[in-house]
Coordinates of N, CA and C in Angstrom, one line a residue:
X1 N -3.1 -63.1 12.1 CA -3.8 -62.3 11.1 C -4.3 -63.2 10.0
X2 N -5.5 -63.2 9.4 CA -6.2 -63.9 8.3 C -5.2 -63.4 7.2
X3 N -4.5 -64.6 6.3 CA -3.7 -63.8 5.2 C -4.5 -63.5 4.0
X4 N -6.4 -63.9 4.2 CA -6.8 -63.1 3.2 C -7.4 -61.8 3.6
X5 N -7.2 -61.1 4.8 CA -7.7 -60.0 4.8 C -6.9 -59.1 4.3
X6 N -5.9 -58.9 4.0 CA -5.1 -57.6 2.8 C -5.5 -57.6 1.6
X7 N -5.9 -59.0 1.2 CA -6.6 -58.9 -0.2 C -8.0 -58.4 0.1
X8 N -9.0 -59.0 0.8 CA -10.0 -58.6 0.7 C -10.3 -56.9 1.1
X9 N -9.2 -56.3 2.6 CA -9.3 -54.5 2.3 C -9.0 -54.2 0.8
X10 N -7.9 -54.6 0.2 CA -7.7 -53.7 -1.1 C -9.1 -54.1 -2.3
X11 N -9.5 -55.4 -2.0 CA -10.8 -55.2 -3.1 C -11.7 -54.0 -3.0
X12 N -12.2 -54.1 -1.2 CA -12.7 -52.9 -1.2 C -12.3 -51.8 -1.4
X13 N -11.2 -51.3 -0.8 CA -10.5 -49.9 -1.3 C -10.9 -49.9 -2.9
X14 N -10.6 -50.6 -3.9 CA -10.5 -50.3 -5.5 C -11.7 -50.4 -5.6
X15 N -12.8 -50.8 -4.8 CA -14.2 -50.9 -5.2 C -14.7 -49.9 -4.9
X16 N -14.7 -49.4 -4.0 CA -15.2 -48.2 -3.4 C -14.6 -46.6 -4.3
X17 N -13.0 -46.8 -4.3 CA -12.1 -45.7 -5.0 C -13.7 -45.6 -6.4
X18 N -13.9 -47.5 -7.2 CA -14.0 -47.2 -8.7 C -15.6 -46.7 -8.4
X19 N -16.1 -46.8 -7.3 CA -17.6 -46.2 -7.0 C -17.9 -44.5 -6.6
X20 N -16.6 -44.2 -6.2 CA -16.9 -43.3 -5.3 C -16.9 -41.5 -6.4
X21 N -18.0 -41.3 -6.2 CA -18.9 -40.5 -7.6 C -18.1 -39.2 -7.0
X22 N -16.9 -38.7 -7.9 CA -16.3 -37.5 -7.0 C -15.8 -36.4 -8.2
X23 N -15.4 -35.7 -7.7 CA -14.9 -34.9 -8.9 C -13.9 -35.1 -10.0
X24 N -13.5 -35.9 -9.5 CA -12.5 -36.1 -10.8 C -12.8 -36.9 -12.1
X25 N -14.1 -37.3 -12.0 CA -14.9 -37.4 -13.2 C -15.9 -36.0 -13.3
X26 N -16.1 -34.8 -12.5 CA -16.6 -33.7 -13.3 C -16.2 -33.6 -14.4
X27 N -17.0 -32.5 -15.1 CA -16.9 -31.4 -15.9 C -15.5 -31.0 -16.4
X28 N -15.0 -31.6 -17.1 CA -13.6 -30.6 -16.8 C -13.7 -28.9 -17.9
X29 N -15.0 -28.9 -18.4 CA -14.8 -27.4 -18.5 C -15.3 -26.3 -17.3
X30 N -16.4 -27.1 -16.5 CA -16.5 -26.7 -15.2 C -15.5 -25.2 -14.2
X31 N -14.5 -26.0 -14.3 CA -13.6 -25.1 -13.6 C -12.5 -23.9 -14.9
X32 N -13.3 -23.6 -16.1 CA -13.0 -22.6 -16.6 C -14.1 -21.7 -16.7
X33 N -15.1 -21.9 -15.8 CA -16.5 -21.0 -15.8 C -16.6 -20.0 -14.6
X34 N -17.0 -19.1 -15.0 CA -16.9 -18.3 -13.6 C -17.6 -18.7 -12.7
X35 N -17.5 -18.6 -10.9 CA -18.7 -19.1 -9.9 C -19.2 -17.8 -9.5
X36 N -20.2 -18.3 -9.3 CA -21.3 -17.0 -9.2 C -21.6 -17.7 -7.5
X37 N -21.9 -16.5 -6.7 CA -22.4 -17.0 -5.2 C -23.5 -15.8 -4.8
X38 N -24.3 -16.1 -4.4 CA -25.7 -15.7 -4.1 C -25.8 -15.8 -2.9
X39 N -26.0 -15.0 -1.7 CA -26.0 -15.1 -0.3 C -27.0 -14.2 0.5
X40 N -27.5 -14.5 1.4 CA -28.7 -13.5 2.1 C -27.6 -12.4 2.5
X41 N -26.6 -12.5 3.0 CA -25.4 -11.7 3.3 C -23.6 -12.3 3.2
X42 N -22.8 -11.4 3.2 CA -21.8 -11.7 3.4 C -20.8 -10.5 3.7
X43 N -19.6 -11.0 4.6 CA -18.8 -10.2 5.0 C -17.5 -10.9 4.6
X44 N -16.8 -10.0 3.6 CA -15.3 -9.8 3.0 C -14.5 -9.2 3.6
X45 N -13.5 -10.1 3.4 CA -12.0 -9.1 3.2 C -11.3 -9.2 2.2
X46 N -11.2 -8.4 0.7 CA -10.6 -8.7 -0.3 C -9.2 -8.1 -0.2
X47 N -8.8 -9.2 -0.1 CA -6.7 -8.5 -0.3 C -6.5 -10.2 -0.3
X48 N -5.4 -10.1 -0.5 CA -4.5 -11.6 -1.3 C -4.8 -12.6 -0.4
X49 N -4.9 -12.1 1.0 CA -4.9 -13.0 2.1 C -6.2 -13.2 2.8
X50 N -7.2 -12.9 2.3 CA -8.4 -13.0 3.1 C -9.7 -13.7 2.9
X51 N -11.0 -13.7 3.5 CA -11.5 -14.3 3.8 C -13.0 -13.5 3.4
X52 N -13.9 -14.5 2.5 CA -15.3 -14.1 2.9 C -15.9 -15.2 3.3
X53 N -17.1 -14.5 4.1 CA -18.1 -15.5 4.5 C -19.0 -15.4 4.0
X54 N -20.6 -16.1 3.7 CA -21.7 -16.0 3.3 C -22.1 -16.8 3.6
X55 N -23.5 -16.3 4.3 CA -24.5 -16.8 5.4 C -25.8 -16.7 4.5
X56 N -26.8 -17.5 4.7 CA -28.0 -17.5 4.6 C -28.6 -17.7 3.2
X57 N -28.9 -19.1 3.0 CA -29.1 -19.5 1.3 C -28.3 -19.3 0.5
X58 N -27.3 -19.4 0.5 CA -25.8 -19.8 -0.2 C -26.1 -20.1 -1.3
X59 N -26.1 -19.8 -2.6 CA -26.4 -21.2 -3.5 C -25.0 -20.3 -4.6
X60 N -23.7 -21.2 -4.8 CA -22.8 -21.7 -5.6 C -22.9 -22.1 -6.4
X61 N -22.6 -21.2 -8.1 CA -22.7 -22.2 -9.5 C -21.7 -21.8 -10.3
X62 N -21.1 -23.0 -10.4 CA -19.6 -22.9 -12.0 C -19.9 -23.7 -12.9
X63 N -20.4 -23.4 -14.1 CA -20.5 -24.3 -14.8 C -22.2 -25.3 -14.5
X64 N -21.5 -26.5 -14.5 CA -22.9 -27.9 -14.4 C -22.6 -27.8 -12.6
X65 N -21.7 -27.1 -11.8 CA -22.0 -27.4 -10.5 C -22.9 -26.4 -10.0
X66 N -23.4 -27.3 -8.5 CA -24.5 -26.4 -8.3 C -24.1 -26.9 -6.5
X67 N -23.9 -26.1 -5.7 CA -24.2 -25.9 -4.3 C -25.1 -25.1 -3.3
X68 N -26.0 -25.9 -2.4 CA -26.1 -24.7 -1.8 C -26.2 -25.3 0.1
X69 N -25.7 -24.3 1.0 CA -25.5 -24.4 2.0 C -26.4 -23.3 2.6
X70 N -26.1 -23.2 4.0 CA -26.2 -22.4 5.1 C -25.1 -21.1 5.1
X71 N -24.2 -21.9 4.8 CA -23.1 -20.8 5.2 C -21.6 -21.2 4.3
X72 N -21.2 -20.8 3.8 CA -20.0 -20.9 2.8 C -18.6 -19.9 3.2
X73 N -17.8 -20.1 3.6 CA -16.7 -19.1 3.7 C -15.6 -19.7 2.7
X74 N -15.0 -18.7 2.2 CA -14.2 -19.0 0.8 C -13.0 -17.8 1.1
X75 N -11.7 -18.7 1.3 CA -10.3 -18.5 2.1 C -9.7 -18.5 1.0
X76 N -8.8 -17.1 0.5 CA -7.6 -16.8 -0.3 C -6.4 -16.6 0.1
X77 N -5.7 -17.1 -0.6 CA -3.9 -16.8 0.1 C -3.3 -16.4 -1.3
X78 N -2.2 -15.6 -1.2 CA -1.8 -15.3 -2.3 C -2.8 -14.9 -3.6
X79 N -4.0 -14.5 -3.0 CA -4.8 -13.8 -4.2 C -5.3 -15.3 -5.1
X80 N -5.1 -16.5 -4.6 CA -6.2 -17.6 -4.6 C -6.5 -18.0 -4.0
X81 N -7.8 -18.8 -4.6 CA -8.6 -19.3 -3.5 C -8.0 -20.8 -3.1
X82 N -7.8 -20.7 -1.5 CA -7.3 -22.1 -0.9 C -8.4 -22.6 -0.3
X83 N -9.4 -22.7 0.0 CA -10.2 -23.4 1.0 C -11.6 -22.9 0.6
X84 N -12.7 -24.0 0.3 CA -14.0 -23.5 0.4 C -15.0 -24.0 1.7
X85 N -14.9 -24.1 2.6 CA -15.8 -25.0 3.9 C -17.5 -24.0 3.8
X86 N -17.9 -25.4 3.7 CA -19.8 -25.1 3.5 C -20.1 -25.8 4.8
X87 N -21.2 -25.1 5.3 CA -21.9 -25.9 6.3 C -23.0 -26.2 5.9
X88 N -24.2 -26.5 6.7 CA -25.4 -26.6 6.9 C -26.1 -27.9 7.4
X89 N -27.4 -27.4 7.2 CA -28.1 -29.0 7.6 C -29.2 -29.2 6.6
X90 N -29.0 -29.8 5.1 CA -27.4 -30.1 4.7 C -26.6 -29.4 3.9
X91 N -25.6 -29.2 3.6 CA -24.5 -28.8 2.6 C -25.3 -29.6 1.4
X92 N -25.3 -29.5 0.4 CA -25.8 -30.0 -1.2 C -25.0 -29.5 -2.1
X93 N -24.5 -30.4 -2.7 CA -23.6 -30.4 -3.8 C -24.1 -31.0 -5.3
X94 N -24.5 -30.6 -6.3 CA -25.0 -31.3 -8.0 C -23.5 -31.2 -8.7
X95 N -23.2 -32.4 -9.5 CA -22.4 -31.7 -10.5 C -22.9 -32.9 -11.6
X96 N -22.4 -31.9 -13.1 CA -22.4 -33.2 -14.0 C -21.0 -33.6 -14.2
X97 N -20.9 -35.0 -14.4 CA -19.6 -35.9 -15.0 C -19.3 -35.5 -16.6
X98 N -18.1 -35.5 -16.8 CA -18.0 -36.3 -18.2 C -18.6 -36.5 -19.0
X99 N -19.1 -37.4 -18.5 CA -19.6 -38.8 -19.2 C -21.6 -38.7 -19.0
X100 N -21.5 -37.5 -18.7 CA -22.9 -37.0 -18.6 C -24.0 -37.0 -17.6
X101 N -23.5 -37.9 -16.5 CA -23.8 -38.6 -15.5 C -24.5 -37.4 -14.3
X102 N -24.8 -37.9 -13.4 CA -24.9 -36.9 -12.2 C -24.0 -37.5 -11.2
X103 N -23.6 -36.7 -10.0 CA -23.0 -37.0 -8.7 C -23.9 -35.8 -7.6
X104 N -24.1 -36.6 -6.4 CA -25.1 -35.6 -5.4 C -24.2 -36.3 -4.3
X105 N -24.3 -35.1 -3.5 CA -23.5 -35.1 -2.7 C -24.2 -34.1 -1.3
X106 N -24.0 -34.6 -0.3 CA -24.8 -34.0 0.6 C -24.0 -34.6 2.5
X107 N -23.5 -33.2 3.0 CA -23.1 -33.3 4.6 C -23.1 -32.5 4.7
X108 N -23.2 -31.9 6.4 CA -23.2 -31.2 7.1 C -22.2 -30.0 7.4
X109 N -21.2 -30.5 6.7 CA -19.9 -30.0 6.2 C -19.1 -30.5 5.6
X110 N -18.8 -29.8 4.7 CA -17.2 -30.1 3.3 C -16.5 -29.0 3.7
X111 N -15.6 -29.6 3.5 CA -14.4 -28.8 3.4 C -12.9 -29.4 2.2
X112 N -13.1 -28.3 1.2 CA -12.6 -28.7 0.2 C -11.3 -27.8 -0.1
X113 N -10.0 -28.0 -0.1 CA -8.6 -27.7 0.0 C -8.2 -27.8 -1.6
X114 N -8.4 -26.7 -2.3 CA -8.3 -26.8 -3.9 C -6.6 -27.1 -4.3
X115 N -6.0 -26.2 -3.2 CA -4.6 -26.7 -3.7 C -4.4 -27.9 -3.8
X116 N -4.3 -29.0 -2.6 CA -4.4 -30.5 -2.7 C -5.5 -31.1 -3.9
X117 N -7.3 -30.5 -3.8 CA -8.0 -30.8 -3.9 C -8.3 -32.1 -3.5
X118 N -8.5 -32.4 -2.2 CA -9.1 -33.2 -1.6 C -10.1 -32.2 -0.8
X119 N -11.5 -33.2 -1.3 CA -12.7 -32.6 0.1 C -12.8 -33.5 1.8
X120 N -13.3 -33.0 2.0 CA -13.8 -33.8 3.7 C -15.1 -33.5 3.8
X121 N -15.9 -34.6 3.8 CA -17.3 -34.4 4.3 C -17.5 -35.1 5.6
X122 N -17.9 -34.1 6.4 CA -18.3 -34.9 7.9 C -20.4 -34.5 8.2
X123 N -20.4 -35.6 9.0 CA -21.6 -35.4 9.4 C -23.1 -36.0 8.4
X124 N -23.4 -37.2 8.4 CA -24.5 -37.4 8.1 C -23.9 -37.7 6.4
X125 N -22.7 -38.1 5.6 CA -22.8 -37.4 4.5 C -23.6 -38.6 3.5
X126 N -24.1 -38.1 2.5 CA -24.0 -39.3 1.3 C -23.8 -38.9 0.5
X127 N -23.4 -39.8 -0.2 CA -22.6 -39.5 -2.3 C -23.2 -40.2 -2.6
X128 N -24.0 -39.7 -3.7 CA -24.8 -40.3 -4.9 C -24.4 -40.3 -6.7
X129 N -24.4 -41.6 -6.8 CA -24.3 -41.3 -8.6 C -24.7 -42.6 -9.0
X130 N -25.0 -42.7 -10.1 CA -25.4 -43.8 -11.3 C -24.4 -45.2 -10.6
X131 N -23.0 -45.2 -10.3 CA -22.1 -46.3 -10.2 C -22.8 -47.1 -8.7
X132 N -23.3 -45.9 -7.8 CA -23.8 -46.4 -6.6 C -23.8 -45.1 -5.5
X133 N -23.3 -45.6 -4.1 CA -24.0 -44.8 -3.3 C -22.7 -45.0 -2.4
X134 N -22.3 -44.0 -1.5 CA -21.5 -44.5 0.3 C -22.3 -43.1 1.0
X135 N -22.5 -43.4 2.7 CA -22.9 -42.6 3.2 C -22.1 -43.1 4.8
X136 N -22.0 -42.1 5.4 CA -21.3 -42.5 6.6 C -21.1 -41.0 7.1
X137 N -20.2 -41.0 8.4 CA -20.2 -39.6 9.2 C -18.6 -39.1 8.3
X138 N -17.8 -39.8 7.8 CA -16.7 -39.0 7.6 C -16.1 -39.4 6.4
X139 N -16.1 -38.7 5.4 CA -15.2 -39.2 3.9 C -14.3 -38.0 3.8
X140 N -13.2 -38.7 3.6 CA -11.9 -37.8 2.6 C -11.8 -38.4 1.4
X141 N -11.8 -37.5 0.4 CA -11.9 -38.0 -0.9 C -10.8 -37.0 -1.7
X142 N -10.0 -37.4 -2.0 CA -9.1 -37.0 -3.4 C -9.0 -36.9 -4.8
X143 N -10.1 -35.8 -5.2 CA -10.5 -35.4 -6.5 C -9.5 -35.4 -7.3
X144 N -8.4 -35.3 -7.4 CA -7.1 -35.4 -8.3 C -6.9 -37.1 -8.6
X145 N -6.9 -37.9 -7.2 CA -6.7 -39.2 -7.8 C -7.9 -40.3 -7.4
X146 N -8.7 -40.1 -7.2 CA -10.4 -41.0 -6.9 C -9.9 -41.5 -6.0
X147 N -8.9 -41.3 -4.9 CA -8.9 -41.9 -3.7 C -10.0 -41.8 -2.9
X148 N -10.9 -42.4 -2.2 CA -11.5 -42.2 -0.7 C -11.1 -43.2 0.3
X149 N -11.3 -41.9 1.3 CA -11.3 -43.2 2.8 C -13.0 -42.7 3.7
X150 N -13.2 -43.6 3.8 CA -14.1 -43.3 5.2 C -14.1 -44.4 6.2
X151 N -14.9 -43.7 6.9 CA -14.7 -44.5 8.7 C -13.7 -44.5 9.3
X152 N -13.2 -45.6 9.9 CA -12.2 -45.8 10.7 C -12.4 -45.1 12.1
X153 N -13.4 -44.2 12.0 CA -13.7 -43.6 13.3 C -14.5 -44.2 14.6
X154 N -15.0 -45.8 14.1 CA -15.6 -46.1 15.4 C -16.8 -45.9 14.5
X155 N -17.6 -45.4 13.4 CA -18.7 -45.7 12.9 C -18.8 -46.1 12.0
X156 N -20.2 -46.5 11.6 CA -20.1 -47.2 10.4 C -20.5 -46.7 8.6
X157 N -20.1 -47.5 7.4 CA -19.7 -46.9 6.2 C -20.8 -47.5 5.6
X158 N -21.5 -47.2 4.6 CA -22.6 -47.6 3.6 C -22.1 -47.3 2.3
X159 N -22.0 -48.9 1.8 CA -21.5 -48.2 0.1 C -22.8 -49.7 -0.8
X160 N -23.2 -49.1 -1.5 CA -24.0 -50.0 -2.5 C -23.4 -49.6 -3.5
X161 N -22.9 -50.6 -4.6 CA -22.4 -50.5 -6.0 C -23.5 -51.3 -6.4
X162 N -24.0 -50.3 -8.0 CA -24.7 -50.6 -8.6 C -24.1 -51.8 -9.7
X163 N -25.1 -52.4 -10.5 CA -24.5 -53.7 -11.2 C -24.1 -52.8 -12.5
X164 N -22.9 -53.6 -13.3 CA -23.1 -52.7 -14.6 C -24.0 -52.7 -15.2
X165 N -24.4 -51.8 -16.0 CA -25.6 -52.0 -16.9 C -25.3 -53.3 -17.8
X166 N -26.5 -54.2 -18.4 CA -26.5 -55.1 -19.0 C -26.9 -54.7 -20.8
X167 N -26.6 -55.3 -21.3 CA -26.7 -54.6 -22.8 C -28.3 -54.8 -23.4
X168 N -29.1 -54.0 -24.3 CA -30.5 -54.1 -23.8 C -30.8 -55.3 -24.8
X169 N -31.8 -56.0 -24.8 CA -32.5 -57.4 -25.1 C -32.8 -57.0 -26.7
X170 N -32.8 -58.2 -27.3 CA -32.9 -57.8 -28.7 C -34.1 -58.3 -29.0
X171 N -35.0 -57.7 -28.3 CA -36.7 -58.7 -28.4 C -37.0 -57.6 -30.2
X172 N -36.5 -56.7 -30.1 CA -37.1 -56.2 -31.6 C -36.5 -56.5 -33.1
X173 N -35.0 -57.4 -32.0 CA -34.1 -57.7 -33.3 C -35.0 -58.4 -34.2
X174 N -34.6 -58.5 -35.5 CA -34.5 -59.8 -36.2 C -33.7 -60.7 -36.6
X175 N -34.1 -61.8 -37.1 CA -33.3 -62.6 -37.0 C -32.6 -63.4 -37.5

């Protein structure tokens, strides 16, 4: 085994983790906003343990996020919500950062586990923000700790990191 490939995986891993445009640089007043969901239809079961679906132009908004899918089912246990899985072709996700930024986000399916809060996007996905870009068929991403993994499935990963910004030219200074 090459003894620099452990160093060069973990460059990537930390390069990708410090690229990878996810929630844990959202909004953090975001999730004190109520979500509003708009659906052509949907079928409930409201009690502690149950389940709605909504079909047809989906569009999801809390706060600076903004979703819209095909189809959204949104899973409660104990009278919270544990699970949001979106589908379509594609799932679209907006949110603003912090730091004022954007993040876009777009697959064929997420599926986001709020207890853990880690998402899974499969199928076609890409992440977009200011820092850069990954697109690939499979990311797990850990909104609690900017972990991501993708690939390893036999296909292939696309990550561009953008350069830092450079500080702007002092052609107006004087001198």
């Amino acid at each position: 085994m090459n003894p620099m490939l452990p160093a060069k995986l973990a460059s990537i891993t930390l390069l990708a983790a410090l690229l990878a445009p996810g929630a844990v640089w959202a909004k953090a007043s975001d999730r004190n906003q109520p979500m509003n969901i708009e659906a052509s239809f949907n079928d409930c079961v409201f009690t502690d343990n149950g389940k709605c679906q909504f079909r047809g132009d989906v569009v999801i908004t809390q706060g600076s996020l903004e979703i819209h899918a095909d189809t959204a089912d949104v899973i409660q246990r104990n009278g919270e919500t544990e699970r949001v899985i979106l589908s379509g072709k594609q799932a679209r996700l907006k949110q603003q950062m912090d730091d004022n930024t954007w993040m876009n986000a777009r697959a064929d399916n997420m599926d986001y586990n709020v207890n853990s809060e880690v998402i899974i996007l499969t199928g076609n996905y890409n992440v977009e923000s200011e820092r850069g870009t990954n697109a690939g068929q499979r990311m797990v991403y850990n909104t609690r700790t900017g972990a991501m993994q993708s690939g390893g499935d036999g296909t292939r990963v696309r990550t561009v990191i953008q350069p830092k910004n450079k500080a702007p030219t002092a052609s107006g200074d004087k001198k």
